[in-house]
Coordinates of C-alpha atoms and ligand atoms in Angstrom, one line a residue:
M277 CA 59.3 5.0 -39.7
N278 CA 63.2 6.0 -38.6
S279 CA 64.9 9.7 -38.9
T280 CA 62.2 11.3 -41.2
N281 CA 61.2 13.8 -39.0
R282 CA 64.0 15.2 -36.8
H283 CA 66.0 18.0 -37.3
P284 CA 68.4 18.2 -39.7
Y285 CA 71.1 19.7 -37.8
K286 CA 70.1 16.2 -35.3
A287 CA 70.1 13.9 -38.5
D288 CA 71.5 10.6 -37.7
I289 CA 74.3 10.0 -40.3
L290 CA 76.3 6.5 -40.5
V291 CA 80.4 6.5 -41.7
V292 CA 81.5 3.5 -43.5
D293 CA 85.3 2.9 -43.7
D294 CA 87.3 0.8 -42.6
T295 CA 90.5 3.9 -42.4
Q296 CA 90.1 4.8 -38.6
E297 CA 91.7 8.6 -39.2
N298 CA 89.3 8.6 -41.7
L299 CA 86.5 7.4 -39.3
S300 CA 87.8 10.2 -36.1
F301 CA 88.0 12.7 -38.3
L302 CA 84.4 12.6 -39.5
S303 CA 82.8 11.4 -36.6
S304 CA 84.5 14.3 -34.1
M305 CA 83.7 17.1 -36.8
L306 CA 79.9 15.9 -37.4
A307 CA 79.6 15.4 -33.5
Q308 CA 80.2 18.8 -33.5
Q309 CA 78.0 19.6 -35.6
G310 CA 75.1 18.3 -33.9
Y311 CA 74.5 14.9 -36.2
D312 CA 73.6 11.3 -34.0
V313 CA 77.4 9.7 -35.6
R314 CA 77.4 6.0 -36.1
I315 CA 80.3 3.9 -37.5
A316 CA 81.4 1.4 -39.2
I317 CA 84.3 -0.2 -40.3
N318 CA 83.8 -2.2 -43.2
G319 CA 80.9 -3.3 -45.9
E320 CA 79.0 -6.3 -43.6
M321 CA 78.7 -4.0 -40.6
G322 CA 78.0 -0.9 -42.6
L323 CA 74.9 -2.7 -44.1
L324 CA 74.1 -4.5 -40.7
A325 CA 73.9 -1.0 -39.5
A326 CA 72.0 0.5 -41.6
T327 CA 69.6 -2.4 -41.9
T328 CA 69.3 -1.9 -38.4
V329 CA 68.4 1.7 -37.4
V330 CA 67.8 3.0 -41.0
P331 CA 70.2 6.1 -40.9
D332 CA 69.2 9.6 -42.6
L333 CA 72.9 8.9 -44.7
I334 CA 75.3 7.6 -45.4
L335 CA 79.0 8.1 -46.7
L336 CA 80.3 5.1 -47.6
D337 CA 84.4 4.7 -48.8
I338 CA 85.3 2.8 -51.8
M339 CA 87.8 0.6 -51.1
M340 CA 86.9 -1.3 -48.0
P341 CA 88.0 -5.7 -47.6
G342 CA 85.9 -7.7 -48.1
I343 CA 82.6 -5.9 -49.6
D344 CA 83.7 -2.9 -51.8
G345 CA 81.6 0.7 -52.1
Y346 CA 79.7 0.0 -55.2
E347 CA 78.0 -3.7 -53.5
V348 CA 77.0 -1.5 -50.6
C349 CA 75.7 0.5 -51.8
R350 CA 73.7 -1.3 -54.1
R351 CA 72.9 -3.2 -52.1
L352 CA 71.4 -0.8 -49.8
K353 CA 69.9 0.3 -53.0
T354 CA 67.8 -2.4 -53.3
A355 CA 66.1 -2.6 -50.2
A356 CA 63.3 -1.1 -49.9
E357 CA 63.8 0.1 -46.1
T358 CA 66.7 1.4 -47.4
A359 CA 66.5 2.2 -51.1
S360 CA 65.9 6.2 -50.1
V361 CA 69.1 6.8 -47.7
P362 CA 71.8 9.3 -49.8
I363 CA 75.1 7.8 -50.4
I364 CA 78.1 9.7 -51.2
F365 CA 81.4 8.4 -51.4
L366 CA 84.7 8.7 -50.2
S367 CA 87.5 9.0 -52.1
A368 CA 90.9 9.3 -52.6
L369 CA 91.2 11.5 -55.6
S370 CA 94.5 10.0 -56.0
S371 CA 92.8 6.6 -56.1
S372 CA 90.9 5.0 -59.4
F373 CA 87.8 6.1 -58.5
D374 CA 85.3 5.3 -60.8
K375 CA 82.2 8.5 -61.2
V376 CA 80.2 6.4 -63.2
Q377 CA 80.3 3.0 -61.1
A378 CA 79.8 5.0 -58.1
F379 CA 76.0 7.4 -59.8
T380 CA 75.1 4.1 -61.5
A381 CA 75.1 2.3 -57.8
G382 CA 72.8 4.2 -57.1
G383 CA 75.2 7.5 -55.2
V384 CA 73.7 10.9 -55.0
D385 CA 77.2 12.9 -54.6
Y386 CA 81.2 12.4 -53.9
I387 CA 84.2 13.7 -51.4
T388 CA 87.7 13.7 -51.9
K389 CA 89.7 13.3 -48.9
P390 CA 92.0 15.1 -47.7
F391 CA 88.5 15.9 -46.7
Q392 CA 87.6 19.8 -46.2
V393 CA 85.4 20.4 -43.6
E394 CA 83.6 22.9 -45.3
E395 CA 83.0 20.9 -48.3
V396 CA 82.3 17.3 -46.4
L397 CA 79.5 20.0 -44.8
A398 CA 78.1 21.3 -47.6
R399 CA 77.5 18.1 -49.7
I400 CA 76.3 16.4 -47.1
Q401 CA 73.8 19.6 -45.8
N402 CA 72.3 20.0 -49.2
Q403 CA 71.8 15.5 -50.0
L404 CA 69.9 16.0 -45.9
N405 CA 68.0 19.6 -47.0
L406 CA 66.6 16.7 -50.7
R407 CA 66.1 14.0 -49.0
A408 CA 63.7 16.2 -45.9
A409 CA 62.1 17.7 -49.1
L410 CA 62.0 14.2 -50.5
Q411 CA 59.7 12.9 -47.2
E412 CA 57.7 16.1 -47.6
V413 CA 56.5 15.3 -51.3
V414 CA 55.9 12.2 -50.6
K415 CA 54.1 13.0 -47.2
L416 CA 52.5 15.2 -48.7
N417 CA 51.4 13.0 -52.2
N418 CA 50.4 10.6 -49.0
A419 CA 48.2 12.5 -48.0
L420 CA 46.7 13.6 -51.7
E421 CA 46.3 10.0 -52.0
R422 CA 44.1 9.2 -49.1
R423 CA 42.2 11.9 -50.1
V424 CA 41.9 11.0 -53.2
E425 CA 40.8 6.8 -52.0
E426 CA 37.9 8.6 -49.2
R427 CA 36.3 11.2 -52.6
T428 CA 36.7 8.0 -55.0
Q429 CA 34.5 6.1 -51.7
Q430 CA 32.2 8.9 -51.4
L431 CA 31.8 9.2 -54.6
E432 CA 30.7 5.8 -54.7
A433 CA 29.0 5.7 -52.3
A434 CA 26.2 8.9 -54.2
H435 CA 26.4 6.2 -57.0
M436 CA 25.0 3.8 -54.8
R437 CA 22.3 5.9 -54.1
L438 CA 21.5 7.2 -57.5
L439 CA 21.6 3.7 -58.3
E440 CA 19.4 2.4 -55.7
V441 CA 17.0 5.4 -56.8
A442 CA 17.0 5.0 -60.2
L443 CA 16.1 1.4 -60.2
R444 CA 13.5 1.1 -56.6
D445 CA 10.4 2.1 -56.4
T446 CA 10.5 4.7 -53.7
L447 CA 7.0 4.5 -52.0
T448 CA 7.9 0.3 -51.4
G449 CA 11.1 -0.1 -51.2
L450 CA 11.0 -2.8 -54.1
P451 CA 12.7 -2.7 -56.9
N452 CA 11.0 -0.7 -60.1
R453 CA 9.6 -1.9 -63.3
I454 CA 14.2 -1.2 -64.6
F455 CA 15.4 -3.1 -62.4
F456 CA 12.8 -5.8 -62.6
L457 CA 13.6 -5.8 -67.1
K458 CA 17.0 -5.9 -66.0
H459 CA 16.9 -9.0 -64.3
L460 CA 14.8 -10.8 -66.6
Q461 CA 16.9 -10.4 -68.9
A462 CA 19.9 -12.2 -66.8
A463 CA 16.8 -14.6 -66.8
L464 CA 16.9 -14.7 -70.3
E465 CA 19.6 -15.1 -71.0
R466 CA 20.5 -17.9 -67.7
A467 CA 18.3 -20.5 -69.9
K468 CA 18.6 -19.8 -73.2
T469 CA 22.8 -21.0 -71.9
E470 CA 21.8 -23.2 -69.1
A471 CA 20.1 -26.7 -69.5
G472 CA 17.0 -27.2 -67.8
Y473 CA 16.8 -24.0 -66.3
S474 CA 13.3 -22.2 -66.6
F475 CA 11.7 -19.9 -64.5
A476 CA 7.9 -18.2 -64.4
V477 CA 7.0 -14.3 -64.5
L478 CA 3.5 -13.3 -62.6
F479 CA 1.9 -10.1 -63.3
L480 CA -0.4 -9.2 -60.9
D481 CA -3.0 -5.9 -60.5
C482 CA -4.7 -5.3 -57.3
D483 CA -8.6 -4.5 -58.4
R484 CA -10.7 -2.1 -56.8
F485 CA -7.9 -0.4 -55.9
K486 CA -8.1 3.2 -57.8
I487 CA -11.8 3.0 -55.5
V488 CA -10.0 2.2 -52.6
N489 CA -7.5 5.0 -53.8
N490 CA -10.9 7.5 -54.8
S491 CA -12.5 7.1 -51.9
F492 CA -10.0 7.3 -48.8
G493 CA -7.5 9.6 -50.1
H494 CA -4.4 8.9 -52.0
P495 CA -2.1 8.7 -48.8
V496 CA -4.1 5.3 -47.6
G497 CA -3.8 3.6 -50.9
D498 CA -0.4 4.6 -50.4
K499 CA -0.6 2.3 -47.2
L500 CA -2.5 0.2 -48.6
L501 CA -0.1 -1.0 -51.7
C502 CA 2.8 -0.8 -49.3
D503 CA 0.8 -3.2 -46.5
A504 CA 0.4 -5.4 -50.0
A505 CA 3.0 -5.2 -50.9
R506 CA 4.5 -6.9 -47.9
R507 CA 2.2 -9.2 -48.0
L508 CA 2.8 -10.3 -51.6
E509 CA 6.7 -10.7 -50.2
T510 CA 5.9 -13.2 -47.4
C511 CA 4.5 -15.6 -49.8
L512 CA 7.6 -15.9 -51.7
E513 CA 11.2 -17.9 -51.8
P514 CA 14.2 -16.6 -50.9
Q515 CA 15.1 -17.2 -54.8
H516 CA 11.8 -15.6 -56.6
S517 CA 11.9 -11.7 -56.5
I518 CA 8.9 -8.6 -56.7
A519 CA 9.3 -5.7 -58.3
R520 CA 6.8 -2.8 -58.4
L521 CA 6.2 -1.6 -61.8
G522 CA 3.6 1.4 -61.0
G523 CA 0.2 2.0 -59.8
D524 CA -1.2 -1.3 -58.3
E525 CA 1.3 -3.2 -60.5
F526 CA 3.2 -5.7 -59.8
A527 CA 5.7 -8.1 -61.5
I528 CA 7.1 -11.2 -59.8
L529 CA 10.3 -13.8 -61.1
L530 CA 10.0 -17.3 -60.0
S531 CA 13.6 -18.2 -61.0
G532 CA 13.8 -22.1 -61.0
I533 CA 10.3 -22.9 -62.0
K534 CA 9.2 -26.2 -63.8
S535 CA 5.9 -26.8 -64.8
Y536 CA 2.9 -24.3 -65.0
T537 CA 1.5 -26.8 -61.8
D538 CA 4.2 -24.5 -59.6
A539 CA 3.6 -21.2 -60.7
I540 CA -0.1 -21.6 -60.5
A541 CA 1.1 -22.8 -56.6
V542 CA 2.5 -19.6 -55.9
A543 CA -0.1 -17.5 -58.1
E544 CA -2.6 -19.4 -55.5
R545 CA -0.7 -18.5 -52.3
L546 CA -0.2 -14.8 -53.6
L547 CA -4.3 -14.6 -54.5
Q548 CA -5.2 -16.2 -51.1
S549 CA -3.2 -13.5 -49.0
F550 CA -5.3 -11.3 -49.9
A551 CA -8.2 -12.2 -48.3
Q552 CA -7.6 -10.6 -45.1
P553 CA -8.5 -7.1 -45.1
F554 CA -6.2 -4.4 -45.2
E555 CA -6.8 -2.1 -42.0
V556 CA -6.8 1.3 -43.3
L557 CA -7.8 3.9 -41.5
G558 CA -8.9 1.7 -39.4
L559 CA -11.2 0.0 -41.2
D560 CA -11.3 -3.5 -42.7
V561 CA -10.8 -2.7 -45.9
F562 CA -11.1 -6.1 -49.3
I563 CA -9.2 -5.8 -52.4
S564 CA -8.7 -8.9 -54.5
A565 CA -6.4 -9.4 -56.9
S566 CA -5.8 -10.5 -61.1
I567 CA -2.8 -12.6 -62.0
G568 CA -1.4 -13.2 -65.3
I569 CA 1.2 -16.4 -65.5
V570 CA 4.1 -17.3 -68.2
L571 CA 6.9 -20.1 -68.6
S572 CA 9.6 -19.1 -69.7
D573 CA 10.1 -22.0 -72.4
R574 CA 8.4 -20.2 -75.2
G575 CA 11.5 -19.4 -76.6
Y576 CA 11.6 -15.0 -75.9
E577 CA 14.3 -12.9 -77.3
Q578 CA 13.2 -9.5 -75.0
P579 CA 11.7 -9.1 -71.3
E580 CA 9.4 -6.7 -72.6
H581 CA 8.3 -9.1 -74.8
M582 CA 7.6 -11.9 -72.2
L583 CA 6.2 -8.9 -69.3
R584 CA 3.5 -8.2 -71.9
D585 CA 2.6 -11.4 -72.0
A586 CA 1.8 -11.7 -69.3
D587 CA 0.3 -8.7 -68.5
T588 CA -2.1 -10.3 -71.7
A589 CA -2.9 -12.7 -69.1
M590 CA -3.4 -10.5 -66.0
Y591 CA -6.0 -8.4 -68.6
Q592 CA -7.6 -11.8 -69.5
A593 CA -7.5 -12.6 -65.3
K594 CA -9.2 -8.9 -65.2
A595 CA -12.1 -9.8 -67.8
Q596 CA -12.5 -13.2 -66.3
G597 CA -14.1 -11.5 -63.4
K598 CA -10.9 -11.0 -61.5
D599 CA -9.3 -12.3 -58.5
C600 CA -8.4 -15.0 -60.5
Y601 CA -4.7 -16.1 -62.7
Q602 CA -4.7 -16.9 -65.9
I603 CA -1.9 -19.3 -67.7
F604 CA -1.1 -17.1 -71.1
E605 CA -2.0 -18.4 -74.6
P606 CA -1.4 -17.2 -78.3
A607 CA -4.9 -16.7 -78.7
M608 CA -4.9 -14.0 -76.1
H609 CA -2.1 -12.1 -78.2
A610 CA -4.9 -12.6 -80.7
N611 CA -7.4 -10.9 -79.0
A612 CA -5.6 -8.1 -78.6
I613 CA -4.8 -7.0 -81.8
Q614 CA -8.6 -7.6 -82.0
F615 CA -8.3 -5.0 -79.9
F616 CA -6.5 -2.9 -82.3
E617 CA -8.6 -3.4 -85.2
I618 CA -11.9 -2.5 -83.6
E619 CA -10.7 0.3 -81.5
R620 CA -9.3 1.5 -85.3
D621 CA -13.0 0.4 -87.0
L622 CA -14.7 1.9 -84.6
R623 CA -12.2 5.3 -84.9
A624 CA -12.6 5.4 -88.2
A625 CA -16.9 5.1 -87.5
I626 CA -17.0 8.5 -85.8
A627 CA -15.1 9.9 -87.6
G628 CA -16.1 9.7 -90.6
N629 CA -19.4 10.2 -89.5
A630 CA -20.6 7.0 -90.2
L631 CA -22.6 6.9 -86.7
E632 CA -25.6 5.1 -88.6
Q633 CA -23.5 2.0 -88.6
F634 CA -25.4 2.0 -84.8
I635 CA -28.1 0.5 -84.5
V636 CA -30.0 0.6 -81.0
R637 CA -32.5 -2.3 -80.3
Y638 CA -35.1 -2.1 -77.1
Q639 CA -35.5 -4.4 -74.7
P640 CA -39.0 -4.0 -72.6
I641 CA -40.0 -4.3 -69.2
V642 CA -42.1 -5.2 -67.9
S643 CA -44.0 -3.5 -64.8
L644 CA -44.6 -7.0 -61.9
A645 CA -47.4 -5.4 -60.8
T646 CA -49.9 -4.2 -62.9
G647 CA -48.2 -7.4 -65.7
K648 CA -47.6 -4.2 -68.2
I649 CA -45.0 -2.6 -70.5
A650 CA -43.7 -0.1 -67.8
G651 CA -40.5 0.6 -70.6
F652 CA -37.3 0.5 -73.0
E653 CA -33.9 -0.7 -72.0
A654 CA -32.3 0.7 -75.3
L655 CA -29.1 -1.2 -75.8
V656 CA -27.0 -0.7 -78.7
R657 CA -25.3 -2.7 -81.9
W658 CA -22.1 -1.7 -84.5
Q659 CA -23.7 -3.3 -87.9
H660 CA -19.7 -3.2 -88.5
P661 CA -19.1 -3.2 -92.2
T662 CA -17.5 -6.9 -92.5
R663 CA -18.0 -8.5 -89.6
G664 CA -21.4 -7.5 -89.5
L665 CA -23.8 -7.3 -86.2
V666 CA -21.2 -6.4 -83.3
S667 CA -22.6 -7.3 -79.8
P668 CA -22.0 -4.5 -76.9
V669 CA -20.2 -6.8 -75.3
E670 CA -16.8 -6.8 -78.2
F671 CA -16.9 -3.0 -78.3
I672 CA -17.9 -1.4 -75.5
H673 CA -15.4 -2.4 -73.7
V674 CA -12.9 -0.9 -76.4
A675 CA -14.5 2.2 -76.5
E676 CA -14.3 2.7 -73.0
E677 CA -10.7 2.4 -72.6
T678 CA -10.3 4.2 -75.9
S679 CA -12.0 7.1 -74.9
L680 CA -15.1 6.7 -78.2
I681 CA -16.9 5.4 -75.5
G682 CA -18.4 9.9 -76.1
P683 CA -19.7 10.1 -79.0
I684 CA -21.3 6.5 -78.9
G685 CA -22.2 7.1 -76.0
Y686 CA -24.3 10.3 -76.8
W687 CA -25.6 9.2 -79.7
V688 CA -27.3 6.3 -78.2
L689 CA -28.5 8.8 -75.3
Q690 CA -30.4 11.6 -78.5
E691 CA -31.0 8.8 -80.1
S692 CA -33.3 6.4 -78.0
C693 CA -34.6 9.4 -76.7
R694 CA -36.0 10.3 -80.3
Q695 CA -37.3 7.3 -80.4
L696 CA -39.5 7.5 -77.4
R697 CA -40.4 10.3 -77.7
A698 CA -41.8 10.0 -81.7
W699 CA -43.4 7.0 -79.9
Q700 CA -45.2 8.4 -78.4
E701 CA -46.6 11.5 -80.6
G702 CA -47.5 8.6 -82.5
G703 CA -49.7 7.4 -80.1
F704 CA -47.9 4.4 -79.4
A705 CA -45.9 5.2 -76.1
D706 CA -47.9 6.6 -73.4
A707 CA -46.5 8.9 -70.4
S708 CA -45.9 6.2 -67.9
I709 CA -43.1 4.8 -70.3
S710 CA -39.9 5.3 -69.6
V711 CA -36.2 4.4 -71.5
S712 CA -33.2 3.3 -70.0
V713 CA -29.5 4.3 -71.3
N714 CA -26.2 2.7 -70.4
L715 CA -24.0 5.8 -69.7
S716 CA -21.0 4.2 -69.1
A717 CA -17.9 5.4 -66.0
R718 CA -16.2 7.5 -67.9
Q719 CA -18.9 8.9 -69.9
F720 CA -19.4 9.5 -66.1
A721 CA -16.4 11.4 -65.3
Q722 CA -17.1 13.5 -68.1
P723 CA -17.4 17.1 -67.4
N724 CA -20.4 18.8 -69.8
L725 CA -22.4 15.8 -68.7
I726 CA -25.3 17.7 -67.8
D727 CA -24.9 20.1 -70.3
K728 CA -24.9 17.8 -72.6
I729 CA -28.3 15.6 -71.5
D730 CA -30.0 19.0 -71.0
S731 CA -29.2 19.1 -74.5
I732 CA -30.5 16.3 -75.7
L733 CA -33.5 17.0 -74.0
E734 CA -34.3 19.4 -74.9
K735 CA -33.9 18.7 -78.8
T736 CA -35.3 15.7 -78.3
H737 CA -38.3 17.1 -77.0
L738 CA -38.4 14.4 -74.6
S739 CA -40.1 14.8 -70.9
P740 CA -36.5 14.0 -69.1
K741 CA -39.1 11.8 -66.1
N742 CA -38.6 9.3 -69.6
L743 CA -35.5 9.5 -69.1
K744 CA -33.6 6.1 -66.7
L745 CA -29.9 6.4 -66.3
E746 CA -28.0 3.1 -66.2
I747 CA -24.8 3.4 -64.5
T748 CA -22.3 0.4 -62.5
E749 CA -21.7 0.9 -58.9
S750 CA -18.3 1.1 -59.7
A751 CA -19.0 4.8 -61.6
I752 CA -20.5 6.4 -58.3
M753 CA -17.7 4.8 -56.5
E754 CA -14.2 5.5 -58.5
N755 CA -16.0 9.1 -59.0
P756 CA -17.9 10.0 -55.7
Q757 CA -17.1 13.1 -55.2
T758 CA -18.7 13.5 -58.8
A759 CA -20.8 11.0 -58.4
S760 CA -22.1 12.6 -55.9
T761 CA -23.0 16.4 -57.2
I762 CA -23.8 14.5 -61.2
L763 CA -26.7 12.9 -59.2
K764 CA -28.0 15.9 -57.5
Q765 CA -28.4 17.6 -61.0
L766 CA -29.8 15.1 -62.4
R767 CA -32.5 14.3 -59.2
A768 CA -33.1 18.1 -59.8
R769 CA -34.2 17.6 -62.7
K770 CA -36.6 14.3 -62.4
I771 CA -34.2 11.8 -64.6
Q772 CA -34.2 8.8 -62.9
L773 CA -30.8 5.9 -62.0
S774 CA -30.3 2.7 -61.7
I775 CA -27.8 0.8 -60.3
D776 CA -26.4 -1.7 -63.1
D777 CA -25.6 -4.6 -62.7
F778 CA -26.0 -5.2 -59.0
G779 CA -24.3 -7.8 -57.1
T780 CA -21.1 -7.9 -59.3
G781 CA -18.5 -5.7 -58.7
Y782 CA -18.5 -3.5 -55.7
S783 CA -20.9 -4.0 -53.1
S784 CA -20.5 -1.0 -50.9
L785 CA -24.0 -0.5 -49.6
S786 CA -23.0 1.6 -47.2
Y787 CA -21.7 4.2 -49.9
L788 CA -23.9 3.7 -52.1
H789 CA -27.1 5.3 -49.5
A790 CA -25.5 8.6 -49.9
F791 CA -26.2 8.4 -53.3
P792 CA -29.6 9.1 -54.3
V793 CA -30.3 6.4 -57.0
D794 CA -34.1 5.1 -58.5
T795 CA -33.5 1.7 -58.6
L796 CA -31.6 -1.5 -58.3
K797 CA -31.3 -3.3 -61.2
I798 CA -30.6 -7.4 -59.7
D799 CA -28.1 -8.5 -62.4
K800 CA -29.0 -11.7 -64.3
S801 CA -25.8 -13.7 -63.4
F802 CA -28.4 -14.5 -59.7
V803 CA -31.8 -14.6 -61.3
Q804 CA -30.2 -17.8 -63.8
R805 CA -29.3 -18.5 -60.8
L806 CA -32.7 -19.9 -59.9
D807 CA -33.3 -22.7 -61.6
N808 CA -30.6 -24.4 -60.7
N809 CA -32.0 -25.0 -57.2
S810 CA -35.3 -23.2 -57.0
K811 CA -35.2 -23.5 -53.1
S812 CA -32.3 -21.6 -52.8
L813 CA -33.1 -17.5 -53.5
G814 CA -29.1 -16.6 -53.5
L815 CA -29.1 -13.5 -52.4
I816 CA -32.1 -11.8 -54.1
P817 CA -34.1 -11.3 -51.0
A818 CA -31.4 -9.7 -49.9
M819 CA -31.1 -7.4 -52.6
I820 CA -34.3 -6.4 -52.8
S821 CA -34.7 -6.0 -48.9
I822 CA -31.6 -3.4 -49.0
A823 CA -33.6 -1.7 -52.4
R824 CA -37.0 -1.6 -49.3
T825 CA -34.3 -0.1 -47.0
M826 CA -33.3 2.8 -49.1
K827 CA -36.8 3.1 -50.8
M828 CA -35.4 1.9 -54.0
D829 CA -37.0 -0.2 -56.7
V830 CA -35.9 -3.6 -58.1
V831 CA -35.7 -5.0 -61.6
A832 CA -34.6 -8.2 -62.4
E833 CA -32.2 -8.7 -65.3
G834 CA -31.9 -12.0 -67.2
I835 CA -36.1 -13.3 -67.0
E836 CA -35.8 -16.3 -68.8
T837 CA -38.1 -18.8 -67.4
P838 CA -41.8 -19.2 -65.7
Q839 CA -40.2 -20.3 -62.9
Q840 CA -37.8 -17.5 -63.0
L841 CA -40.9 -14.5 -63.0
A842 CA -43.4 -16.8 -60.1
L843 CA -40.0 -16.8 -57.5
L844 CA -39.3 -12.9 -58.5
R845 CA -43.4 -12.0 -58.2
E846 CA -43.2 -13.9 -55.1
L847 CA -40.4 -12.3 -53.2
D848 CA -42.3 -9.0 -53.9
C849 CA -39.6 -7.8 -57.1
D850 CA -41.2 -4.6 -59.1
F851 CA -39.9 -5.4 -62.6
S852 CA -38.3 -8.2 -64.4
Q853 CA -36.6 -7.6 -68.3
G854 CA -36.2 -10.9 -69.8
Y855 CA -35.6 -12.9 -73.5
L856 CA -39.1 -14.1 -71.3
F857 CA -40.8 -12.0 -72.6
A858 CA -38.8 -10.1 -75.4
P859 CA -35.4 -10.1 -76.9
P860 CA -34.1 -6.1 -77.2
L861 CA -35.9 -5.2 -80.6
E862 CA -35.9 -4.2 -83.6
V863 CA -37.9 -0.5 -83.6
D864 CA -40.9 -2.3 -85.3
K865 CA -40.8 -4.7 -83.4
A866 CA -41.5 -2.6 -80.4
V867 CA -43.7 -0.7 -81.2
D868 CA -46.0 -4.2 -81.4
F869 CA -45.2 -5.2 -78.7
M870 CA -46.9 -2.1 -77.1
L871 CA -49.8 -2.4 -79.4
V872 CA -49.9 -6.5 -78.2
S873 CA -49.0 -5.4 -74.7
P874 CA -49.2 -8.6 -73.8
E875 CA -50.2 -9.1 -69.4
W876 CA -47.5 -11.1 -67.6
Ligands
LIG1282 P1 -27.1 -4.5 -69.4 O1 -27.6 -3.6 -68.8 O2 -26.6 -4.8 -68.2 O3 -27.9 -5.3 -70.3 C1 -28.3 -6.6 -70.2 C2 -28.0 -7.3 -71.3 O4 -28.8 -8.8 -70.3 C3 -28.1 -7.0 -72.8 O5 -27.1 -8.0 -73.5 C4 -29.7 -7.8 -73.3 O6 -29.5 -8.2 -74.1 C5 -29.3 -8.9 -71.7 N1 -30.3 -9.6 -70.8 C6 -31.5 -9.4 -72.0 N2 -32.3 -10.2 -71.7 C7 -31.2 -11.6 -71.3 C8 -32.0 -12.8 -71.3 O7 -33.1 -13.6 -70.5 N3 -31.0 -13.8 -70.7 C9 -29.8 -13.4 -71.0 N4 -28.5 -14.3 -70.8 N5 -29.2 -11.8 -71.7 C10 -29.9 -11.4 -71.5 P2 -25.9 -6.6 -73.9 O8 -28.0 -6.4 -75.5 O9 -25.5 -7.7 -75.0 O10 -25.2 -5.3 -74.0 C11 -25.0 -6.4 -72.8 C12 -23.7 -4.8 -72.2 O11 -23.8 -3.6 -73.3 C13 -24.6 -4.0 -71.0 O12 -25.5 -4.4 -70.7 C14 -25.0 -2.8 -70.9 O13 -23.9 -2.9 -70.0 C15 -24.1 -2.5 -72.7 N6 -24.3 -1.4 -73.0 C16 -25.1 -1.8 -74.7 N7 -25.3 -1.0 -75.2 C17 -25.0 0.8 -74.4 C18 -24.2 1.7 -74.3 O14 -25.5 2.5 -75.2 N8 -24.0 2.7 -73.3 C19 -23.1 1.9 -73.0 N9 -22.3 2.3 -71.9 N10 -22.5 -0.1 -72.1 C20 -24.0 -0.1 -72.8
LIG1283 MG1 -28.2 -2.1 -68.3
LIG1284 MG1 -26.9 -5.3 -66.1

């Protein structure tokens, strides 16, 4: 840095002149005024002096031997370090001084000889003041630029933080759905342009997460999700990426995957990573996952479509019994469409008050102690205008997911109560015969359930003692608090309660113990395994003994063979239901069954 900070009267002035007389006059006069003065006796020396130590101002003679003043000025103006030094030309009034050339060369002013002291000083001081002002402006400008740069950096950092929030899931720290879809879009484009590049998308949904979340509370659920996210990450390689889509759903992009075999290998690793329990509040909690897989070779244009198909396949994995993976097939898409058609037709049936499209069949439940009928299970069917008789397996889940189950479920309840009462009044059913009606988890969660049941019993005049309700374990576990209140209210009315499909879901027996339940229904899948190897009784003895300790009785479902019946009798099972006795029967056939009253 040169003398920019120097006070003007201490400014460094270079005088370039080949006339000794001028040099001594100017230098002594300027020195007297307090300036630092240096001198050069020709153009070359002037250039050297100016570039060695850059002066604050130069007084430059025009006519000199060698390089003349104009040329010296041009050179100084083109060199970066001296370009801003003000140059005042010195010229004899008589000489051929060319003002235009002087200013074009870059001079700022000129002084004519003979010199007048006041004029020389005034012109020099003017230029020094101008230069000082200019330097101040440059300084301010630099400071401003630095501040602008700082602000820009701060803004950029803020922008990055915002992006981070917009694209990241704050709970697990993983990328979110928006980020994943962008990433997926880029992968699809790459697959289009780069021959041989393909990838897979995995859609993963945690099974039973909702139960944990509702039973243990949301902070525990959050911790579980974070732990699960970390575990899933460890199964992936650096080129793969994982995002949390929301809730307990994750999406994984497997970059460079060529075949389903490779994608399946990763899916299996992911499933396996959940095999060990998660520690929650010092408890070991087991959850599993369902995964849908789709490969990029289906010519997808939109990332949303690829993710949708992976989701559909995941749904299929859930339907297959969870804790497994499924590869997307176009037929699944057809199933999804069928779902919407069923929903549409269910809505139409209910809206048109055409509940007459629904039918109840009654399947006998036999007491193994007496060999006589103990009751019926009411099972709904749908007489669809074009599809024919539709099984509940095909439409109940649609009704549950679309909350159409409410009206259907209450209609079945009312119809079954009315029917049993009619049989009692007709003298076909005695007071020991009950009717069991299935309640879906969705209905179970409805706040006016008890009022509805009360009003149906009142309307049909059926004694609450003759009514049993069947619910699944998960209906209780998904809403433990509500369940507890509802079950107590049911018990107060002497309505009985069965746990349906026992053993297929989330069996949390220690939990179940706290609820007033009368009956366990062992799922038919356990009974059907009895025949494969009648030596192995599977879990049935354990389930029966659990029921005994909890003072519940046991119904075995799906008895199809006399051998199964014999084994269950030996195991001291209380009741049985199955095709061996009768399939779900139409009303007339059910009456026949009671009249004939076969003994088993
Ligand atoms: P669930 O409550 O476990 O009913 C027993 C199912 O097993 C019935 O199927 C019955 O027909 C079948 N079954 C009975 N004996 C045998 C046998 O020996 N072998 C075999 N393989 N199967 C047998 P269905 O009627 O198709 O009903 C299926 C499911 O639909 C029911 O399972 C129940 O969960 C649901 N469901 C039926 N009606 C209703 C209803 O009114 N409301 C609700 N929420 N769900 C219902
Ligand atoms: Mg049932
Ligand atoms: Mg069942």
